mmCIF file of N, CA and C in Angstrom:
data_model
loop_
_atom_site.group_PDB
_atom_site.id
_atom_site.type_symbol
_atom_site.label_atom_id
_atom_site.label_comp_id
_atom_site.label_asym_id
_atom_site.label_seq_id
_atom_site.Cartn_x
_atom_site.Cartn_y
_atom_site.Cartn_z
ATOM 1 N N UNK A 1 1.110 -1.167 -0.082
ATOM 2 C CA UNK A 1 -0.206 0.322 0.123
ATOM 3 C C UNK A 1 0.725 1.383 0.002
ATOM 4 N N UNK A 2 1.828 1.074 0.482
ATOM 5 C CA UNK A 2 3.335 1.735 0.558
ATOM 6 C C UNK A 2 2.873 2.752 -0.929
ATOM 7 N N UNK A 3 2.463 1.853 -1.714
ATOM 8 C CA UNK A 3 3.243 3.357 -3.037
ATOM 9 C C UNK A 3 2.226 4.195 -3.252
ATOM 10 N N UNK A 4 0.958 3.660 -2.685
ATOM 11 C CA UNK A 4 -0.195 4.419 -3.419
ATOM 12 C C UNK A 4 0.398 5.832 -3.238
ATOM 13 N N UNK A 5 0.692 6.545 -2.903
ATOM 14 C CA UNK A 5 1.098 7.858 -1.440
ATOM 15 C C UNK A 5 2.370 8.311 -2.856
ATOM 16 N N UNK A 6 3.581 7.640 -3.570
ATOM 17 C CA UNK A 6 4.218 8.122 -4.215
ATOM 18 C C UNK A 6 3.075 8.419 -5.648
ATOM 19 N N UNK A 7 3.099 7.306 -5.916
ATOM 20 C CA UNK A 7 1.912 7.452 -7.060
ATOM 21 C C UNK A 7 0.859 8.484 -7.101
ATOM 22 N N UNK A 8 0.317 8.565 -6.090
ATOM 23 C CA UNK A 8 -0.578 9.584 -5.685
ATOM 24 C C UNK A 8 -0.262 11.121 -6.028
ATOM 25 N N UNK A 9 1.524 11.242 -5.289
ATOM 26 C CA UNK A 9 1.843 12.723 -5.535
ATOM 27 C C UNK A 9 2.280 12.823 -7.658
ATOM 28 N N UNK A 10 2.959 11.561 -7.928
ATOM 29 C CA UNK A 10 3.214 11.468 -9.149
ATOM 30 C C UNK A 10 1.847 12.716 -10.122
ATOM 31 N N UNK A 11 1.145 11.674 -9.862
ATOM 32 C CA UNK A 11 -0.197 11.711 -10.390
ATOM 33 C C UNK A 11 -0.607 13.468 -10.474
ATOM 34 N N UNK A 12 -0.585 13.627 -9.125
ATOM 35 C CA UNK A 12 -1.274 15.153 -9.051
ATOM 36 C C UNK A 12 -0.625 16.244 -9.152
ATOM 37 N N UNK A 13 0.947 15.738 -9.287
ATOM 38 C CA UNK A 13 2.112 17.094 -9.802
ATOM 39 C C UNK A 13 2.019 16.630 -11.392
ATOM 40 N N UNK A 14 1.270 16.036 -12.363
ATOM 41 C CA UNK A 14 1.727 15.815 -13.455
ATOM 42 C C UNK A 14 -0.413 16.201 -13.879
ATOM 43 N N UNK A 15 -1.097 16.547 -13.266
ATOM 44 C CA UNK A 15 -2.454 17.069 -13.503
ATOM 45 C C UNK A 15 -2.154 17.994 -13.391
ATOM 46 N N UNK A 16 -1.371 19.047 -11.872
ATOM 47 C CA UNK A 16 -1.108 20.787 -12.111
ATOM 48 C C UNK A 16 0.378 20.965 -13.551
ATOM 49 N N UNK A 17 0.419 20.225 -13.288
ATOM 50 C CA UNK A 17 1.500 20.335 -14.574
ATOM 51 C C UNK A 17 1.220 20.351 -15.954
ATOM 52 N N UNK A 18 -0.240 20.305 -16.280
ATOM 53 C CA UNK A 18 -1.311 20.237 -17.308
ATOM 54 C C UNK A 18 -2.022 21.622 -16.731
ATOM 55 N N UNK A 19 -1.984 21.879 -15.901
ATOM 56 C CA UNK A 19 -2.332 23.758 -16.303
ATOM 57 C C UNK A 19 -0.935 24.609 -16.006
ATOM 58 N N UNK A 20 0.027 24.118 -16.457
ATOM 59 C CA UNK A 20 1.093 24.807 -16.081
ATOM 60 C C UNK A 20 1.677 26.215 -15.366
ATOM 61 N N UNK A 21 1.441 26.123 -13.978
ATOM 62 C CA UNK A 21 1.935 26.769 -12.841
ATOM 63 C C UNK A 21 2.555 26.146 -12.078
ATOM 64 N N UNK A 22 3.872 26.377 -11.325
ATOM 65 C CA UNK A 22 4.331 25.385 -10.286
ATOM 66 C C UNK A 22 3.284 25.328 -9.027
ATOM 67 N N UNK A 23 2.236 26.326 -8.634
ATOM 68 C CA UNK A 23 1.618 26.378 -7.327
ATOM 69 C C UNK A 23 0.314 25.290 -8.090
ATOM 70 N N UNK A 24 0.399 25.226 -9.258
ATOM 71 C CA UNK A 24 -0.740 24.013 -9.711
ATOM 72 C C UNK A 24 -0.274 22.445 -8.916
ATOM 73 N N UNK A 25 1.433 22.683 -9.173
ATOM 74 C CA UNK A 25 2.151 21.915 -9.634
ATOM 75 C C UNK A 25 2.383 20.805 -7.963
ATOM 76 N N UNK A 26 2.288 21.677 -7.178
ATOM 77 C CA UNK A 26 2.273 21.955 -5.521
ATOM 78 C C UNK A 26 1.652 21.653 -5.324
ATOM 79 N N UNK A 27 -0.266 22.080 -5.276
ATOM 80 C CA UNK A 27 -1.626 21.701 -4.519
ATOM 81 C C UNK A 27 -1.473 20.248 -5.506
ATOM 82 N N UNK A 28 -1.349 19.894 -6.173
ATOM 83 C CA UNK A 28 -1.737 18.693 -7.541
ATOM 84 C C UNK A 28 -1.057 17.608 -6.492
ATOM 85 N N UNK A 29 0.464 18.016 -6.035
ATOM 86 C CA UNK A 29 1.826 17.422 -4.990
ATOM 87 C C UNK A 29 0.316 16.272 -4.096
ATOM 88 N N UNK A 30 0.277 17.635 -3.213
ATOM 89 C CA UNK A 30 -0.260 17.675 -2.003
ATOM 90 C C UNK A 30 -1.463 17.179 -1.952
ATOM 91 N N UNK A 31 -2.320 17.093 -2.771
ATOM 92 C CA UNK A 31 -3.783 16.352 -3.097
ATOM 93 C C UNK A 31 -3.409 15.390 -3.020
ATOM 94 N N UNK A 32 -2.700 14.815 -4.292
ATOM 95 C CA UNK A 32 -2.171 13.496 -4.771
ATOM 96 C C UNK A 32 -1.784 12.325 -3.607
ATOM 97 N N UNK A 33 -0.541 12.792 -1.997
ATOM 98 C CA UNK A 33 -0.079 12.315 -1.492
ATOM 99 C C UNK A 33 -1.855 11.998 -0.217
ATOM 100 N N UNK A 34 -2.460 13.126 0.275
ATOM 101 C CA UNK A 34 -3.594 12.988 0.568
ATOM 102 C C UNK A 34 -4.837 11.888 0.051
ATOM 103 N N UNK A 35 -4.542 12.049 -0.953
ATOM 104 C CA UNK A 35 -5.908 10.476 -1.671
ATOM 105 C C UNK A 35 -5.364 9.435 -1.226
ATOM 106 N N UNK A 36 -4.016 9.297 -1.790
ATOM 107 C CA UNK A 36 -3.068 7.845 -1.822
ATOM 108 C C UNK A 36 -3.002 7.863 -0.260
ATOM 109 N N UNK A 37 -2.737 8.469 0.509
ATOM 110 C CA UNK A 37 -2.399 7.551 2.113
ATOM 111 C C UNK A 37 -4.230 7.656 2.203
ATOM 112 N N UNK A 38 -5.353 8.170 1.842
ATOM 113 C CA UNK A 38 -6.809 7.534 2.053
ATOM 114 C C UNK A 38 -7.152 6.508 1.668
ATOM 115 N N UNK A 39 -6.075 6.225 0.536
ATOM 116 C CA UNK A 39 -7.188 5.343 0.076
ATOM 117 C C UNK A 39 -5.838 3.978 0.378
ATOM 118 N N UNK A 40 -4.535 4.158 0.881
ATOM 119 C CA UNK A 40 -4.148 3.131 1.570
ATOM 120 C C UNK A 40 -4.453 2.560 2.578
ATOM 121 N N UNK A 41 -5.425 3.724 3.835
ATOM 122 C CA UNK A 41 -6.243 3.443 4.968
ATOM 123 C C UNK A 41 -7.278 2.895 4.300
ATOM 124 N N UNK A 42 -7.375 3.273 3.495
ATOM 125 C CA UNK A 42 -9.433 2.025 3.088
ATOM 126 C C UNK A 42 -8.980 1.147 2.726
ATOM 127 N N UNK A 43 -7.650 0.993 2.182
ATOM 128 C CA UNK A 43 -7.703 -0.922 1.234
ATOM 129 C C UNK A 43 -7.417 -1.864 3.013
ATOM 130 N N UNK A 44 -6.581 -0.815 3.462
ATOM 131 C CA UNK A 44 -5.864 -1.199 4.718
ATOM 132 C C UNK A 44 -6.886 -2.082 5.553
ATOM 133 N N UNK A 45 -7.905 -1.087 6.283
ATOM 134 C CA UNK A 45 -8.824 -1.200 6.836
ATOM 135 C C UNK A 45 -10.005 -2.478 5.738
ATOM 136 N N UNK A 46 -10.492 -2.542 4.379
ATOM 137 C CA UNK A 46 -10.925 -3.508 4.782
ATOM 138 C C UNK A 46 -10.405 -5.138 4.268
ATOM 139 N N UNK A 47 -8.879 -4.650 4.046
ATOM 140 C CA UNK A 47 -8.303 -6.092 4.524
ATOM 141 C C UNK A 47 -8.377 -6.963 5.265
ATOM 142 N N UNK A 48 -8.458 -5.682 6.462
ATOM 143 C CA UNK A 48 -8.394 -6.365 8.384
ATOM 144 C C UNK A 48 -9.326 -7.034 8.396
ATOM 145 N N UNK A 49 -10.817 -5.903 8.095
ATOM 146 C CA UNK A 49 -11.532 -6.666 7.918
ATOM 147 C C UNK A 49 -11.786 -7.735 7.839
ATOM 148 N N UNK A 50 -11.784 -8.195 6.511
ATOM 149 C CA UNK A 50 -11.679 -9.731 5.842
ATOM 150 C C UNK A 50 -11.253 -10.488 6.209
ATOM 151 N N UNK A 51 -10.066 -10.093 6.792
ATOM 152 C CA UNK A 51 -9.238 -11.832 7.236
ATOM 153 C C UNK A 51 -9.997 -11.509 8.693
ATOM 154 N N UNK A 52 -10.255 -10.315 9.252
ATOM 155 C CA UNK A 52 -10.818 -10.656 11.004
ATOM 156 C C UNK A 52 -13.024 -11.624 11.048
ATOM 157 N N UNK A 53 -12.896 -11.039 10.093
ATOM 158 C CA UNK A 53 -14.895 -12.268 9.034
ATOM 159 C C UNK A 53 -13.970 -13.571 9.211
ATOM 160 N N UNK A 54 -13.187 -13.740 8.265
ATOM 161 C CA UNK A 54 -12.873 -14.966 7.611
ATOM 162 C C UNK A 54 -11.696 -16.028 8.968
ATOM 163 N N UNK A 55 -12.149 -15.361 9.974
ATOM 164 C CA UNK A 55 -11.021 -15.841 10.805
ATOM 165 C C UNK A 55 -12.114 -16.148 11.436
ATOM 166 N N UNK A 56 -12.930 -15.646 11.549
ATOM 167 C CA UNK A 56 -13.894 -16.039 12.086
ATOM 168 C C UNK A 56 -15.612 -16.986 12.200
ATOM 169 N N UNK A 57 -15.279 -17.005 10.502
ATOM 170 C CA UNK A 57 -16.502 -18.071 10.465
ATOM 171 C C UNK A 57 -16.075 -19.083 9.803
ATOM 172 N N UNK A 58 -15.031 -19.050 8.947
ATOM 173 C CA UNK A 58 -14.057 -20.610 8.645
ATOM 174 C C UNK A 58 -14.211 -21.332 9.726
ATOM 175 N N UNK A 59 -14.202 -21.028 11.174
ATOM 176 C CA UNK A 59 -13.427 -22.439 12.226
ATOM 177 C C UNK A 59 -15.764 -22.670 12.509
ATOM 178 N N UNK A 60 -15.810 -22.099 12.493
ATOM 179 C CA UNK A 60 -17.694 -21.745 12.574
ATOM 180 C C UNK A 60 -18.405 -22.992 11.175
ATOM 181 N N UNK A 61 -17.740 -22.509 10.322
ATOM 182 C CA UNK A 61 -17.913 -23.661 9.059
ATOM 183 C C UNK A 61 -17.364 -25.049 9.105
ATOM 184 N N UNK A 62 -16.321 -25.174 9.657
ATOM 185 C CA UNK A 62 -16.074 -26.404 9.746
ATOM 186 C C UNK A 62 -16.409 -27.325 10.888
ATOM 187 N N UNK A 63 -17.316 -26.728 12.675
ATOM 188 C CA UNK A 63 -17.290 -27.360 13.086
ATOM 189 C C UNK A 63 -18.680 -27.814 12.705
ATOM 190 N N UNK A 64 -19.153 -26.874 11.837
ATOM 191 C CA UNK A 64 -20.815 -27.415 11.855
ATOM 192 C C UNK A 64 -20.161 -28.500 10.315
ATOM 193 N N UNK A 65 -19.686 -28.693 9.601
ATOM 194 C CA UNK A 65 -19.208 -29.160 8.472
ATOM 195 C C UNK A 65 -19.034 -30.403 9.015
ATOM 196 N N UNK A 66 -18.422 -30.419 10.467
ATOM 197 C CA UNK A 66 -18.148 -32.270 11.085
ATOM 198 C C UNK A 66 -19.606 -32.394 11.716
ATOM 199 N N UNK A 67 -20.094 -31.719 12.075
ATOM 200 C CA UNK A 67 -21.785 -32.205 13.262
ATOM 201 C C UNK A 67 -22.466 -32.805 11.633
ATOM 202 N N UNK A 68 -22.419 -31.858 10.888
ATOM 203 C CA UNK A 68 -23.431 -32.456 9.937
ATOM 204 C C UNK A 68 -22.779 -33.944 9.316
ATOM 205 N N UNK A 69 -21.492 -34.813 8.990
ATOM 206 C CA UNK A 69 -21.989 -35.091 8.695
ATOM 207 C C UNK A 69 -21.403 -36.556 8.954
ATOM 208 N N UNK A 70 -21.397 -36.185 10.578
ATOM 209 C CA UNK A 70 -21.403 -36.903 11.954
ATOM 210 C C UNK A 70 -22.921 -37.098 12.062
ATOM 211 N N UNK A 71 -23.852 -35.966 11.663
ATOM 212 C CA UNK A 71 -25.510 -36.826 11.507
ATOM 213 C C UNK A 71 -25.386 -37.521 10.838
ATOM 214 N N UNK A 72 -25.359 -37.285 9.427
ATOM 215 C CA UNK A 72 -25.128 -37.611 8.360
ATOM 216 C C UNK A 72 -25.299 -39.606 8.968
ATOM 217 N N UNK A 73 -24.362 -39.831 9.205
ATOM 218 C CA UNK A 73 -23.789 -41.692 9.418
ATOM 219 C C UNK A 73 -24.030 -41.656 10.165
ATOM 220 N N UNK A 74 -25.148 -41.328 11.490
ATOM 221 C CA UNK A 74 -26.098 -41.543 12.496
ATOM 222 C C UNK A 74 -26.997 -41.935 11.887
ATOM 223 N N UNK A 75 -27.089 -41.872 11.001
ATOM 224 C CA UNK A 75 -28.542 -41.451 10.408
ATOM 225 C C UNK A 75 -28.528 -42.942 9.349
#
């Protein structure tokens, strides 16, 4: 995720460069760094949430599967 910040800076600076002033380049670079940081945090949060949910759900599914197959065998 660390790559998002420099990519955001370069993309913002390029968009500022198309305006043609140094101020717009600086503003674009700062805005790009901000958006890159926010994107990295959002991706990190979603990834952690997904692994946390998987860590809770998978053991439950395994236990339910064991109970189901034991029940089927007992019938």
